[in-house]
Amino acid sequence: MGGPAKDARAIHPELGLCRSCLGRVASRRRGPPRPLDPDLAAECFVCRGLMDGLGRLAEVALDRISGYDYETFTVGATLKPSVLDRDDYIRSRTGAAGAASIKSALTGEVGRMMSRRTKKRVDRADPDLTVLLDTRFGSCEVRSRPVVVYMRYTKTRRGVPQKRIACGSCDGRGCGECGFSGSGPSIEGVLAGYLLERLGGADVRFTWVGGEDRDSLVLGRGRPVYARVRNPARSAAALPESTSLDGVEASGMRAAAGVPARLPPFRSMVRIVVRFGGEPDLRLIRTLAGRVLVATGPGRPSTKEVGSVRYRRMSADSFRMDAEVEGGTPIKRLVSGEGVEPSVSSVLGTECACARFDFLDIIGNS
């Protein structure tokens, strides 16, 4: 591609063009060529030598993407406005307005250079990597396609919330107590830290299939969750099938096509410790099975299904209750009766409160 095109077909009597820029416009120019003085400017009017340095830009890009897993990529670029203006001018003056722009030529050639070196394919429609060159500074930014990971997690340690909450010592500013993360221990923090360590990436966003209290255990097959990792360096193939993470066990980790727009229905097997007053007939708790109405605000209440209920008395004022409930059933309110009818309190005819509840299994949303 080097230097001004002194032996190429002339397209303008006053302006010198390098072979790359001349080739772009000459191939689309209408009418006979105009002679070009071979002794004119040694520097291309349009690119000012930019197209001669594409090899260096390709090397910068190749270095930046060397740590990424990918099969396809595309190249974009930012050019100086003055370069784009001169390119528009020369294409207009020569009747070659339909010729490829300098930006298209640059990204196309760099893409071909990179493809030859990496044996990876350029895909402008749906690439794994997007390489963004900034020719003003000779720099490069890489953006990778997000990875969505599906998994289930179990939680065997109480006192850990599902979602991140601000550190109580620094109110989210970051301190030695929280490892300068700004948040205390959480399932979200544990899983996000692991995924970023294994896959790289900028951040992780979770879509939870239900939730639990900080003091609740999650057992059985675990709770399903979708994790969207933004700008990862590696694919989900870098993840093991399962791993143990300080009281959290993640299993069934695999790549997902995406986060469902609407999560499929699920059911939970819950074990609830209920405290009560008076002397109720605990056998009545079995009548709770069936549909319950849950007030969710103004308008029509939602309906949730409660499956078979089993119980076992624990003390003079408490019993343990196992039930299969539809996903989204508010467990504490199901016991107290606040906005839920029928409830444990209403069927027993006495005031009841949820002392603790655990998830024995999450059924569905496999």
mmCIF file of C-alpha atoms in Angstrom:
data_model
loop_
_atom_site.group_PDB
_atom_site.id
_atom_site.type_symbol
_atom_site.label_atom_id
_atom_site.label_comp_id
_atom_site.label_asym_id
_atom_site.label_seq_id
_atom_site.Cartn_x
_atom_site.Cartn_y
_atom_site.Cartn_z
ATOM 1 C CA MET A 1 0.000 0.000 0.000
ATOM 2 C CA GLY A 2 3.028 2.313 0.500
ATOM 3 C CA GLY A 3 3.583 5.985 -0.503
ATOM 4 C CA PRO A 4 1.825 8.260 -2.985
ATOM 5 C CA ALA A 5 0.574 6.577 -6.125
ATOM 6 C CA LYS A 6 2.872 8.064 -8.738
ATOM 7 C CA ASP A 7 2.380 5.273 -11.273
ATOM 8 C CA ALA A 8 -1.354 4.687 -10.716
ATOM 9 C CA ARG A 9 -4.146 6.029 -12.835
ATOM 10 C CA ALA A 10 -4.615 9.730 -12.114
ATOM 11 C CA ILE A 11 -7.972 11.026 -10.948
ATOM 12 C CA HIS A 12 -7.218 14.633 -10.024
ATOM 13 C CA PRO A 13 -4.645 17.061 -11.448
ATOM 14 C CA GLU A 14 -3.644 18.691 -8.139
ATOM 15 C CA LEU A 15 -4.001 16.149 -5.362
ATOM 16 C CA GLY A 16 -1.630 13.292 -4.543
ATOM 17 C CA LEU A 17 -3.183 10.066 -3.298
ATOM 18 C CA CYS A 18 -1.636 6.889 -1.900
ATOM 19 C CA ARG A 19 -2.369 3.652 -3.730
ATOM 20 C CA SER A 20 -5.033 2.648 -1.210
ATOM 21 C CA CYS A 21 -7.021 5.877 -1.434
ATOM 22 C CA LEU A 22 -6.503 6.133 -5.196
ATOM 23 C CA GLY A 23 -7.713 2.567 -5.686
ATOM 24 C CA ARG A 24 -10.900 3.205 -3.748
ATOM 25 C CA VAL A 25 -12.034 6.182 -5.767
ATOM 26 C CA ALA A 26 -10.577 5.287 -9.166
ATOM 27 C CA SER A 27 -12.593 2.089 -9.304
ATOM 28 C CA ARG A 28 -15.864 4.027 -8.949
ATOM 29 C CA ARG A 29 -15.054 7.238 -10.856
ATOM 30 C CA ARG A 30 -17.232 8.043 -13.855
ATOM 31 C CA GLY A 31 -15.661 9.457 -17.013
ATOM 32 C CA PRO A 32 -12.062 9.488 -18.287
ATOM 33 C CA PRO A 33 -9.153 9.846 -15.850
ATOM 34 C CA ARG A 34 -7.387 13.160 -15.493
ATOM 35 C CA PRO A 35 -3.578 13.218 -15.625
ATOM 36 C CA LEU A 36 -1.622 13.364 -12.340
ATOM 37 C CA ASP A 37 1.811 14.990 -12.085
ATOM 38 C CA PRO A 38 4.030 12.251 -10.600
ATOM 39 C CA ASP A 39 6.100 14.886 -8.784
ATOM 40 C CA LEU A 40 3.139 16.178 -6.722
ATOM 41 C CA ALA A 41 2.805 15.831 -2.933
ATOM 42 C CA ALA A 42 4.692 12.985 -1.330
ATOM 43 C CA GLU A 43 1.910 12.652 1.245
ATOM 44 C CA CYS A 44 -1.616 11.398 0.536
ATOM 45 C CA PHE A 45 -4.161 14.215 0.555
ATOM 46 C CA VAL A 46 -6.815 12.037 2.235
ATOM 47 C CA CYS A 47 -5.174 9.796 4.831
ATOM 48 C CA ARG A 48 -1.848 11.608 5.471
ATOM 49 C CA GLY A 49 -0.117 8.241 5.628
ATOM 50 C CA LEU A 50 -2.705 6.556 7.840
ATOM 51 C CA MET A 51 -3.314 3.702 5.391
ATOM 52 C CA ASP A 52 0.425 2.978 5.347
ATOM 53 C CA GLY A 53 0.307 2.238 9.095
ATOM 54 C CA LEU A 54 -2.412 -0.394 9.160
ATOM 55 C CA GLY A 55 0.065 -3.106 10.072
ATOM 56 C CA ARG A 56 0.876 -1.293 13.319
ATOM 57 C CA LEU A 57 -2.830 -0.902 14.124
ATOM 58 C CA ALA A 58 -3.388 -4.597 13.464
ATOM 59 C CA GLU A 59 -0.534 -5.480 15.838
ATOM 60 C CA VAL A 60 -2.064 -3.320 18.584
ATOM 61 C CA ALA A 61 -5.416 -5.062 18.100
ATOM 62 C CA LEU A 62 -3.879 -8.543 18.029
ATOM 63 C CA ASP A 63 -2.076 -7.853 21.278
ATOM 64 C CA ARG A 64 -5.301 -6.672 22.959
ATOM 65 C CA ILE A 65 -7.354 -9.706 21.929
ATOM 66 C CA SER A 66 -4.692 -12.299 22.716
ATOM 67 C CA GLY A 67 -6.343 -13.202 26.052
ATOM 68 C CA TYR A 68 -9.855 -13.689 24.649
ATOM 69 C CA ASP A 69 -11.694 -16.846 23.611
ATOM 70 C CA TYR A 70 -13.503 -16.216 20.312
ATOM 71 C CA GLU A 71 -14.257 -17.608 16.882
ATOM 72 C CA THR A 72 -15.523 -14.491 15.099
ATOM 73 C CA PHE A 73 -14.760 -10.784 15.313
ATOM 74 C CA THR A 74 -15.358 -7.455 13.634
ATOM 75 C CA VAL A 75 -13.380 -4.229 13.495
ATOM 76 C CA GLY A 76 -14.598 -0.671 13.988
ATOM 77 C CA ALA A 77 -12.611 2.554 14.006
ATOM 78 C CA THR A 78 -12.610 6.194 15.047
ATOM 79 C CA LEU A 79 -10.831 8.568 12.653
ATOM 80 C CA LYS A 80 -10.019 12.241 12.876
ATOM 81 C CA PRO A 81 -12.889 14.361 11.523
ATOM 82 C CA SER A 82 -10.428 16.071 9.178
ATOM 83 C CA VAL A 83 -9.597 12.730 7.534
ATOM 84 C CA LEU A 84 -13.279 11.962 7.011
ATOM 85 C CA ASP A 85 -13.877 15.447 5.599
ATOM 86 C CA ARG A 86 -11.035 15.116 3.092
ATOM 87 C CA ASP A 87 -12.274 11.674 2.100
ATOM 88 C CA ASP A 88 -15.780 13.017 1.456
ATOM 89 C CA TYR A 89 -14.301 15.913 -0.515
ATOM 90 C CA ILE A 90 -12.150 13.793 -2.824
ATOM 91 C CA ARG A 91 -14.936 11.290 -3.501
ATOM 92 C CA SER A 92 -17.309 14.130 -4.320
ATOM 93 C CA ARG A 93 -14.816 15.986 -6.547
ATOM 94 C CA THR A 94 -13.964 12.865 -8.527
ATOM 95 C CA GLY A 95 -17.523 11.645 -9.045
ATOM 96 C CA ALA A 96 -16.872 8.611 -6.862
ATOM 97 C CA ALA A 97 -19.366 9.289 -4.080
ATOM 98 C CA GLY A 98 -20.384 5.619 -4.137
ATOM 99 C CA ALA A 99 -16.851 4.386 -3.470
ATOM 100 C CA ALA A 100 -15.985 2.751 -0.151
ATOM 101 C CA SER A 101 -15.150 5.273 2.559
ATOM 102 C CA ILE A 102 -11.704 5.415 4.102
ATOM 103 C CA LYS A 103 -13.211 4.102 7.329
ATOM 104 C CA SER A 104 -14.634 1.026 5.589
ATOM 105 C CA ALA A 105 -11.374 0.450 3.749
ATOM 106 C CA LEU A 106 -9.334 0.747 6.937
ATOM 107 C CA THR A 107 -11.475 -1.590 9.039
ATOM 108 C CA GLY A 108 -11.778 -4.075 6.191
ATOM 109 C CA GLU A 109 -8.027 -4.268 5.628
ATOM 110 C CA VAL A 110 -7.183 -4.511 9.353
ATOM 111 C CA GLY A 111 -9.814 -7.237 9.673
ATOM 112 C CA ARG A 112 -8.224 -9.193 6.839
ATOM 113 C CA MET A 113 -4.764 -8.832 8.413
ATOM 114 C CA MET A 114 -6.055 -10.094 11.752
ATOM 115 C CA SER A 115 -7.969 -12.950 10.158
ATOM 116 C CA ARG A 116 -4.872 -14.166 8.336
ATOM 117 C CA ARG A 117 -2.886 -14.169 11.587
ATOM 118 C CA THR A 118 -5.495 -15.685 13.894
ATOM 119 C CA LYS A 119 -7.371 -17.950 11.445
ATOM 120 C CA LYS A 120 -10.582 -16.489 12.924
ATOM 121 C CA ARG A 121 -13.487 -15.273 10.823
ATOM 122 C CA VAL A 122 -14.756 -11.701 10.414
ATOM 123 C CA ASP A 123 -18.490 -11.531 11.180
ATOM 124 C CA ARG A 124 -20.053 -8.086 11.116
ATOM 125 C CA ALA A 125 -23.556 -9.293 11.989
ATOM 126 C CA ASP A 126 -23.021 -11.188 15.240
ATOM 127 C CA PRO A 127 -19.344 -11.283 16.268
ATOM 128 C CA ASP A 128 -17.900 -12.761 19.446
ATOM 129 C CA LEU A 129 -15.507 -9.792 19.680
ATOM 130 C CA THR A 130 -15.772 -6.197 18.544
ATOM 131 C CA VAL A 131 -12.392 -4.499 18.089
ATOM 132 C CA LEU A 132 -12.600 -0.701 18.229
ATOM 133 C CA LEU A 133 -9.533 1.108 16.906
ATOM 134 C CA ASP A 134 -8.901 4.764 17.686
ATOM 135 C CA THR A 135 -6.550 5.935 14.960
ATOM 136 C CA ARG A 136 -6.121 9.317 16.650
ATOM 137 C CA PHE A 137 -4.119 7.728 19.460
ATOM 138 C CA GLY A 138 -3.172 4.344 18.025
ATOM 139 C CA SER A 139 -5.191 2.637 20.760
ATOM 140 C CA CYS A 140 -7.654 -0.236 20.809
ATOM 141 C CA GLU A 141 -10.702 -1.212 22.871
ATOM 142 C CA VAL A 142 -12.169 -4.728 22.867
ATOM 143 C CA ARG A 143 -15.777 -5.588 23.609
ATOM 144 C CA SER A 144 -16.868 -9.191 23.825
ATOM 145 C CA ARG A 145 -20.319 -10.670 23.542
ATOM 146 C CA PRO A 146 -21.900 -11.156 26.998
ATOM 147 C CA VAL A 147 -21.956 -14.677 28.388
ATOM 148 C CA VAL A 148 -25.078 -15.906 30.193
ATOM 149 C CA VAL A 149 -24.439 -18.689 32.690
ATOM 150 C CA TYR A 150 -27.194 -20.834 34.177
ATOM 151 C CA MET A 151 -26.548 -22.570 37.483
ATOM 152 C CA ARG A 152 -28.124 -23.671 40.733
ATOM 153 C CA TYR A 153 -26.744 -22.826 44.146
ATOM 154 C CA THR A 154 -27.186 -24.273 47.599
ATOM 155 C CA LYS A 155 -26.527 -22.311 50.762
ATOM 156 C CA THR A 156 -25.488 -24.156 53.916
ATOM 157 C CA ARG A 157 -24.552 -21.195 56.112
ATOM 158 C CA ARG A 158 -27.039 -18.885 57.780
ATOM 159 C CA GLY A 159 -26.630 -15.141 57.992
ATOM 160 C CA VAL A 160 -25.686 -14.554 54.341
ATOM 161 C CA PRO A 161 -28.135 -12.488 52.239
ATOM 162 C CA GLN A 162 -28.892 -13.398 48.654
ATOM 163 C CA LYS A 163 -28.210 -9.941 47.220
ATOM 164 C CA ARG A 164 -25.446 -7.460 47.922
ATOM 165 C CA ILE A 165 -26.045 -4.931 50.681
ATOM 166 C CA ALA A 166 -23.848 -1.979 51.593
ATOM 167 C CA CYS A 167 -21.117 -2.638 54.137
ATOM 168 C CA GLY A 168 -22.279 -1.535 57.582
ATOM 169 C CA SER A 169 -18.840 -0.182 58.478
ATOM 170 C CA CYS A 170 -18.374 2.160 55.520
ATOM 171 C CA ASP A 171 -21.900 2.491 54.111
ATOM 172 C CA GLY A 172 -20.761 1.275 50.700
ATOM 173 C CA ARG A 173 -17.688 3.490 50.312
ATOM 174 C CA GLY A 174 -15.190 0.650 50.696
ATOM 175 C CA CYS A 175 -12.993 -0.139 53.699
ATOM 176 C CA GLY A 176 -10.700 -2.795 55.126
ATOM 177 C CA GLU A 177 -13.624 -4.547 56.781
ATOM 178 C CA CYS A 178 -15.294 -5.309 53.434
ATOM 179 C CA GLY A 179 -12.091 -5.701 51.429
ATOM 180 C CA PHE A 180 -12.838 -2.317 49.807
ATOM 181 C CA SER A 181 -15.737 -3.867 47.890
ATOM 182 C CA GLY A 182 -18.329 -1.593 49.515
ATOM 183 C CA SER A 183 -20.578 -4.534 50.371
ATOM 184 C CA GLY A 184 -20.782 -7.293 52.948
ATOM 185 C CA PRO A 185 -20.810 -11.053 52.277
ATOM 186 C CA SER A 186 -23.648 -12.219 50.009
ATOM 187 C CA ILE A 187 -24.535 -14.990 47.579
ATOM 188 C CA GLU A 188 -24.396 -12.420 44.782
ATOM 189 C CA GLY A 189 -20.912 -11.304 45.802
ATOM 190 C CA VAL A 190 -19.581 -14.858 46.107
ATOM 191 C CA LEU A 191 -20.927 -15.969 42.721
ATOM 192 C CA ALA A 192 -19.950 -12.739 40.940
ATOM 193 C CA GLY A 193 -16.402 -12.897 42.295
ATOM 194 C CA TYR A 194 -16.010 -16.487 41.138
ATOM 195 C CA LEU A 195 -17.384 -15.831 37.646
ATOM 196 C CA LEU A 196 -15.188 -12.768 37.134
ATOM 197 C CA GLU A 197 -12.148 -14.722 38.296
ATOM 198 C CA ARG A 198 -12.827 -17.585 35.884
ATOM 199 C CA LEU A 199 -14.204 -15.676 32.889
ATOM 200 C CA GLY A 200 -12.852 -12.167 33.300
ATOM 201 C CA GLY A 201 -15.292 -9.400 32.471
ATOM 202 C CA ALA A 202 -16.507 -6.016 33.621
ATOM 203 C CA ASP A 203 -19.412 -7.007 35.869
ATOM 204 C CA VAL A 204 -22.122 -9.607 36.492
ATOM 205 C CA ARG A 205 -25.891 -9.116 36.645
ATOM 206 C CA PHE A 206 -28.104 -11.800 38.179
ATOM 207 C CA THR A 207 -31.674 -12.885 37.518
ATOM 208 C CA TRP A 208 -32.840 -14.928 40.493
ATOM 209 C CA VAL A 209 -35.505 -17.619 40.391
ATOM 210 C CA GLY A 210 -37.055 -16.688 43.733
ATOM 211 C CA GLY A 211 -35.302 -15.511 46.858
ATOM 212 C CA GLU A 212 -34.674 -16.307 50.495
ATOM 213 C CA ASP A 213 -33.983 -14.592 53.813
ATOM 214 C CA ARG A 214 -30.420 -14.107 54.954
ATOM 215 C CA ASP A 215 -30.969 -16.735 57.675
ATOM 216 C CA SER A 216 -32.620 -19.286 55.370
ATOM 217 C CA LEU A 217 -30.802 -22.325 54.035
ATOM 218 C CA VAL A 218 -31.171 -23.445 50.415
ATOM 219 C CA LEU A 219 -30.785 -27.206 50.095
ATOM 220 C CA GLY A 220 -31.653 -30.013 47.671
ATOM 221 C CA ARG A 221 -30.899 -29.262 44.045
ATOM 222 C CA GLY A 222 -30.500 -25.577 44.855
ATOM 223 C CA ARG A 223 -31.985 -22.341 43.578
ATOM 224 C CA PRO A 224 -31.728 -21.601 39.831
ATOM 225 C CA VAL A 225 -30.088 -18.351 38.794
ATOM 226 C CA TYR A 226 -28.988 -16.735 35.530
ATOM 227 C CA ALA A 227 -25.770 -14.703 35.543
ATOM 228 C CA ARG A 228 -24.988 -12.301 32.689
ATOM 229 C CA VAL A 229 -21.248 -11.573 32.484
ATOM 230 C CA ARG A 230 -20.462 -8.397 30.551
ATOM 231 C CA ASN A 231 -17.341 -8.231 28.370
ATOM 232 C CA PRO A 232 -15.890 -11.620 29.387
ATOM 233 C CA ALA A 233 -12.495 -12.770 28.157
ATOM 234 C CA ARG A 234 -13.368 -16.455 28.253
ATOM 235 C CA SER A 235 -16.422 -18.535 27.413
ATOM 236 C CA ALA A 236 -18.576 -20.585 29.782
ATOM 237 C CA ALA A 237 -16.549 -23.609 28.686
ATOM 238 C CA ALA A 238 -13.937 -22.381 31.186
ATOM 239 C CA LEU A 239 -16.316 -23.196 34.062
ATOM 240 C CA PRO A 240 -16.434 -26.540 35.875
ATOM 241 C CA GLU A 241 -19.763 -28.309 36.320
ATOM 242 C CA SER A 242 -19.764 -27.474 40.036
ATOM 243 C CA THR A 243 -17.690 -25.726 42.705
ATOM 244 C CA SER A 244 -17.736 -25.046 46.464
ATOM 245 C CA LEU A 245 -17.443 -21.420 47.567
ATOM 246 C CA ASP A 246 -17.433 -20.766 51.327
ATOM 247 C CA GLY A 247 -20.829 -22.136 52.273
ATOM 248 C CA VAL A 248 -22.219 -21.816 48.743
ATOM 249 C CA GLU A 249 -22.238 -24.731 46.311
ATOM 250 C CA ALA A 250 -22.770 -23.866 42.640
ATOM 251 C CA SER A 251 -23.731 -26.739 40.341
ATOM 252 C CA GLY A 252 -24.961 -27.395 36.827
ATOM 253 C CA MET A 253 -23.029 -24.412 35.461
ATOM 254 C CA ARG A 254 -23.461 -24.092 31.720
ATOM 255 C CA ALA A 255 -23.875 -21.510 28.986
ATOM 256 C CA ALA A 256 -27.433 -20.346 28.335
ATOM 257 C CA ALA A 257 -28.749 -18.757 25.154
ATOM 258 C CA GLY A 258 -29.916 -15.799 27.233
ATOM 259 C CA VAL A 259 -31.983 -14.772 30.219
ATOM 260 C CA PRO A 260 -35.630 -15.744 29.622
ATOM 261 C CA ALA A 261 -37.908 -12.749 29.136
ATOM 262 C CA ARG A 262 -40.329 -14.505 31.448
ATOM 263 C CA LEU A 263 -39.081 -17.025 33.973
ATOM 264 C CA PRO A 264 -40.805 -20.432 33.865
ATOM 265 C CA PRO A 265 -42.949 -21.346 36.887
ATOM 266 C CA PHE A 266 -41.375 -23.190 39.794
ATOM 267 C CA ARG A 267 -42.324 -24.648 43.170
ATOM 268 C CA SER A 268 -40.470 -24.731 46.464
ATOM 269 C CA MET A 269 -40.358 -27.336 49.190
ATOM 270 C CA VAL A 270 -40.131 -25.274 52.374
ATOM 271 C CA ARG A 271 -39.631 -26.156 56.024
ATOM 272 C CA ILE A 272 -41.058 -23.521 58.358
ATOM 273 C CA VAL A 273 -40.651 -23.244 62.120
ATOM 274 C CA VAL A 274 -43.876 -21.673 63.429
ATOM 275 C CA ARG A 275 -44.418 -20.149 66.858
ATOM 276 C CA PHE A 276 -47.993 -19.847 68.096
ATOM 277 C CA GLY A 277 -50.098 -18.790 71.062
ATOM 278 C CA GLY A 278 -52.977 -20.574 72.747
ATOM 279 C CA GLU A 279 -53.798 -24.264 72.297
ATOM 280 C CA PRO A 280 -54.765 -24.776 68.635
ATOM 281 C CA ASP A 281 -55.585 -28.107 67.051
ATOM 282 C CA LEU A 282 -52.482 -28.509 64.902
ATOM 283 C CA ARG A 283 -54.199 -31.111 62.745
ATOM 284 C CA LEU A 284 -56.099 -28.225 61.128
ATOM 285 C CA ILE A 285 -52.879 -27.092 59.460
ATOM 286 C CA ARG A 286 -53.512 -29.703 56.750
ATOM 287 C CA THR A 287 -56.537 -27.685 55.576
ATOM 288 C CA LEU A 288 -54.162 -24.964 54.365
ATOM 289 C CA ALA A 289 -53.483 -27.027 51.231
ATOM 290 C CA GLY A 290 -55.102 -25.467 48.168
ATOM 291 C CA ARG A 291 -55.238 -21.968 46.753
ATOM 292 C CA VAL A 292 -54.419 -18.908 48.817
ATOM 293 C CA LEU A 293 -55.020 -15.275 47.906
ATOM 294 C CA VAL A 294 -52.044 -12.946 48.239
ATOM 295 C CA ALA A 295 -52.581 -9.178 48.338
ATOM 296 C CA THR A 296 -49.904 -7.498 46.226
ATOM 297 C CA GLY A 297 -51.200 -3.927 46.299
ATOM 298 C CA PRO A 298 -54.155 -2.112 44.748
ATOM 299 C CA GLY A 299 -56.266 -4.275 42.467
ATOM 300 C CA ARG A 300 -56.931 -7.970 42.229
ATOM 301 C CA PRO A 301 -54.883 -10.242 44.535
ATOM 302 C CA SER A 302 -52.730 -12.973 43.042
ATOM 303 C CA THR A 303 -53.422 -16.656 43.595
ATOM 304 C CA LYS A 304 -50.771 -19.073 44.846
ATOM 305 C CA GLU A 305 -51.002 -22.820 45.265
ATOM 306 C CA VAL A 306 -50.050 -24.605 48.486
ATOM 307 C CA GLY A 307 -49.527 -28.346 48.151
ATOM 308 C CA SER A 308 -49.726 -31.026 50.815
ATOM 309 C CA VAL A 309 -48.776 -29.887 54.312
ATOM 310 C CA ARG A 310 -47.083 -31.980 56.999
ATOM 311 C CA TYR A 311 -46.255 -30.901 60.526
ATOM 312 C CA ARG A 312 -44.423 -31.991 63.644
ATOM 313 C CA ARG A 313 -44.742 -30.389 67.048
ATOM 314 C CA MET A 314 -41.422 -29.182 68.443
ATOM 315 C CA SER A 315 -42.344 -27.581 71.788
ATOM 316 C CA ALA A 316 -45.290 -26.216 73.733
ATOM 317 C CA ASP A 317 -45.428 -23.141 71.505
ATOM 318 C CA SER A 318 -43.824 -24.191 68.205
ATOM 319 C CA PHE A 319 -44.106 -26.727 65.407
ATOM 320 C CA ARG A 320 -42.303 -27.535 62.178
ATOM 321 C CA MET A 321 -44.260 -27.423 58.951
ATOM 322 C CA ASP A 322 -43.203 -28.863 55.556
ATOM 323 C CA ALA A 323 -45.128 -27.703 52.499
ATOM 324 C CA GLU A 324 -44.793 -27.461 48.739
ATOM 325 C CA VAL A 325 -45.654 -23.919 47.640
ATOM 326 C CA GLU A 326 -45.863 -22.159 44.302
ATOM 327 C CA GLY A 327 -42.948 -19.890 43.469
ATOM 328 C CA GLY A 328 -43.405 -16.358 44.733
ATOM 329 C CA THR A 329 -45.462 -17.315 47.796
ATOM 330 C CA PRO A 330 -44.499 -14.965 50.681
ATOM 331 C CA ILE A 331 -43.602 -17.476 53.401
ATOM 332 C CA LYS A 332 -43.675 -15.194 56.437
ATOM 333 C CA ARG A 333 -46.998 -13.685 55.405
ATOM 334 C CA LEU A 334 -48.413 -17.149 54.695
ATOM 335 C CA VAL A 335 -47.839 -17.851 58.381
ATOM 336 C CA SER A 336 -48.881 -14.523 59.913
ATOM 337 C CA GLY A 337 -51.818 -13.910 57.581
ATOM 338 C CA GLU A 338 -50.767 -10.374 56.645
ATOM 339 C CA GLY A 339 -52.422 -9.913 53.250
ATOM 340 C CA VAL A 340 -52.762 -13.690 52.741
ATOM 341 C CA GLU A 341 -55.969 -15.727 53.072
ATOM 342 C CA PRO A 342 -56.163 -18.456 54.211
ATOM 343 C CA SER A 343 -53.002 -18.533 56.334
ATOM 344 C CA VAL A 344 -51.517 -20.628 59.108
ATOM 345 C CA SER A 345 -52.909 -18.157 61.636
ATOM 346 C CA SER A 346 -56.425 -18.250 60.173
ATOM 347 C CA VAL A 347 -56.751 -22.034 59.862
ATOM 348 C CA LEU A 348 -55.447 -22.583 63.410
ATOM 349 C CA GLY A 349 -57.481 -19.724 64.802
ATOM 350 C CA THR A 350 -54.578 -18.220 66.707
ATOM 351 C CA GLU A 351 -51.781 -15.734 66.107
ATOM 352 C CA CYS A 352 -48.745 -17.385 64.540
ATOM 353 C CA ALA A 353 -45.315 -16.141 63.463
ATOM 354 C CA CYS A 354 -42.568 -17.557 61.271
ATOM 355 C CA ALA A 355 -39.453 -18.105 63.391
ATOM 356 C CA ARG A 356 -37.361 -19.449 60.511
ATOM 357 C CA PHE A 357 -37.795 -21.088 57.135
ATOM 358 C CA ASP A 358 -35.526 -23.081 54.857
ATOM 359 C CA PHE A 359 -35.822 -24.287 51.275
ATOM 360 C CA LEU A 360 -35.497 -28.060 51.064
ATOM 361 C CA ASP A 361 -35.671 -28.048 47.267
ATOM 362 C CA ILE A 362 -36.597 -25.888 44.275
ATOM 363 C CA ILE A 363 -38.627 -27.811 41.701
ATOM 364 C CA GLY A 364 -38.777 -26.793 38.049
ATOM 365 C CA ASN A 365 -36.844 -24.232 35.972
ATOM 366 C CA SER A 366 -34.252 -26.862 35.172
#
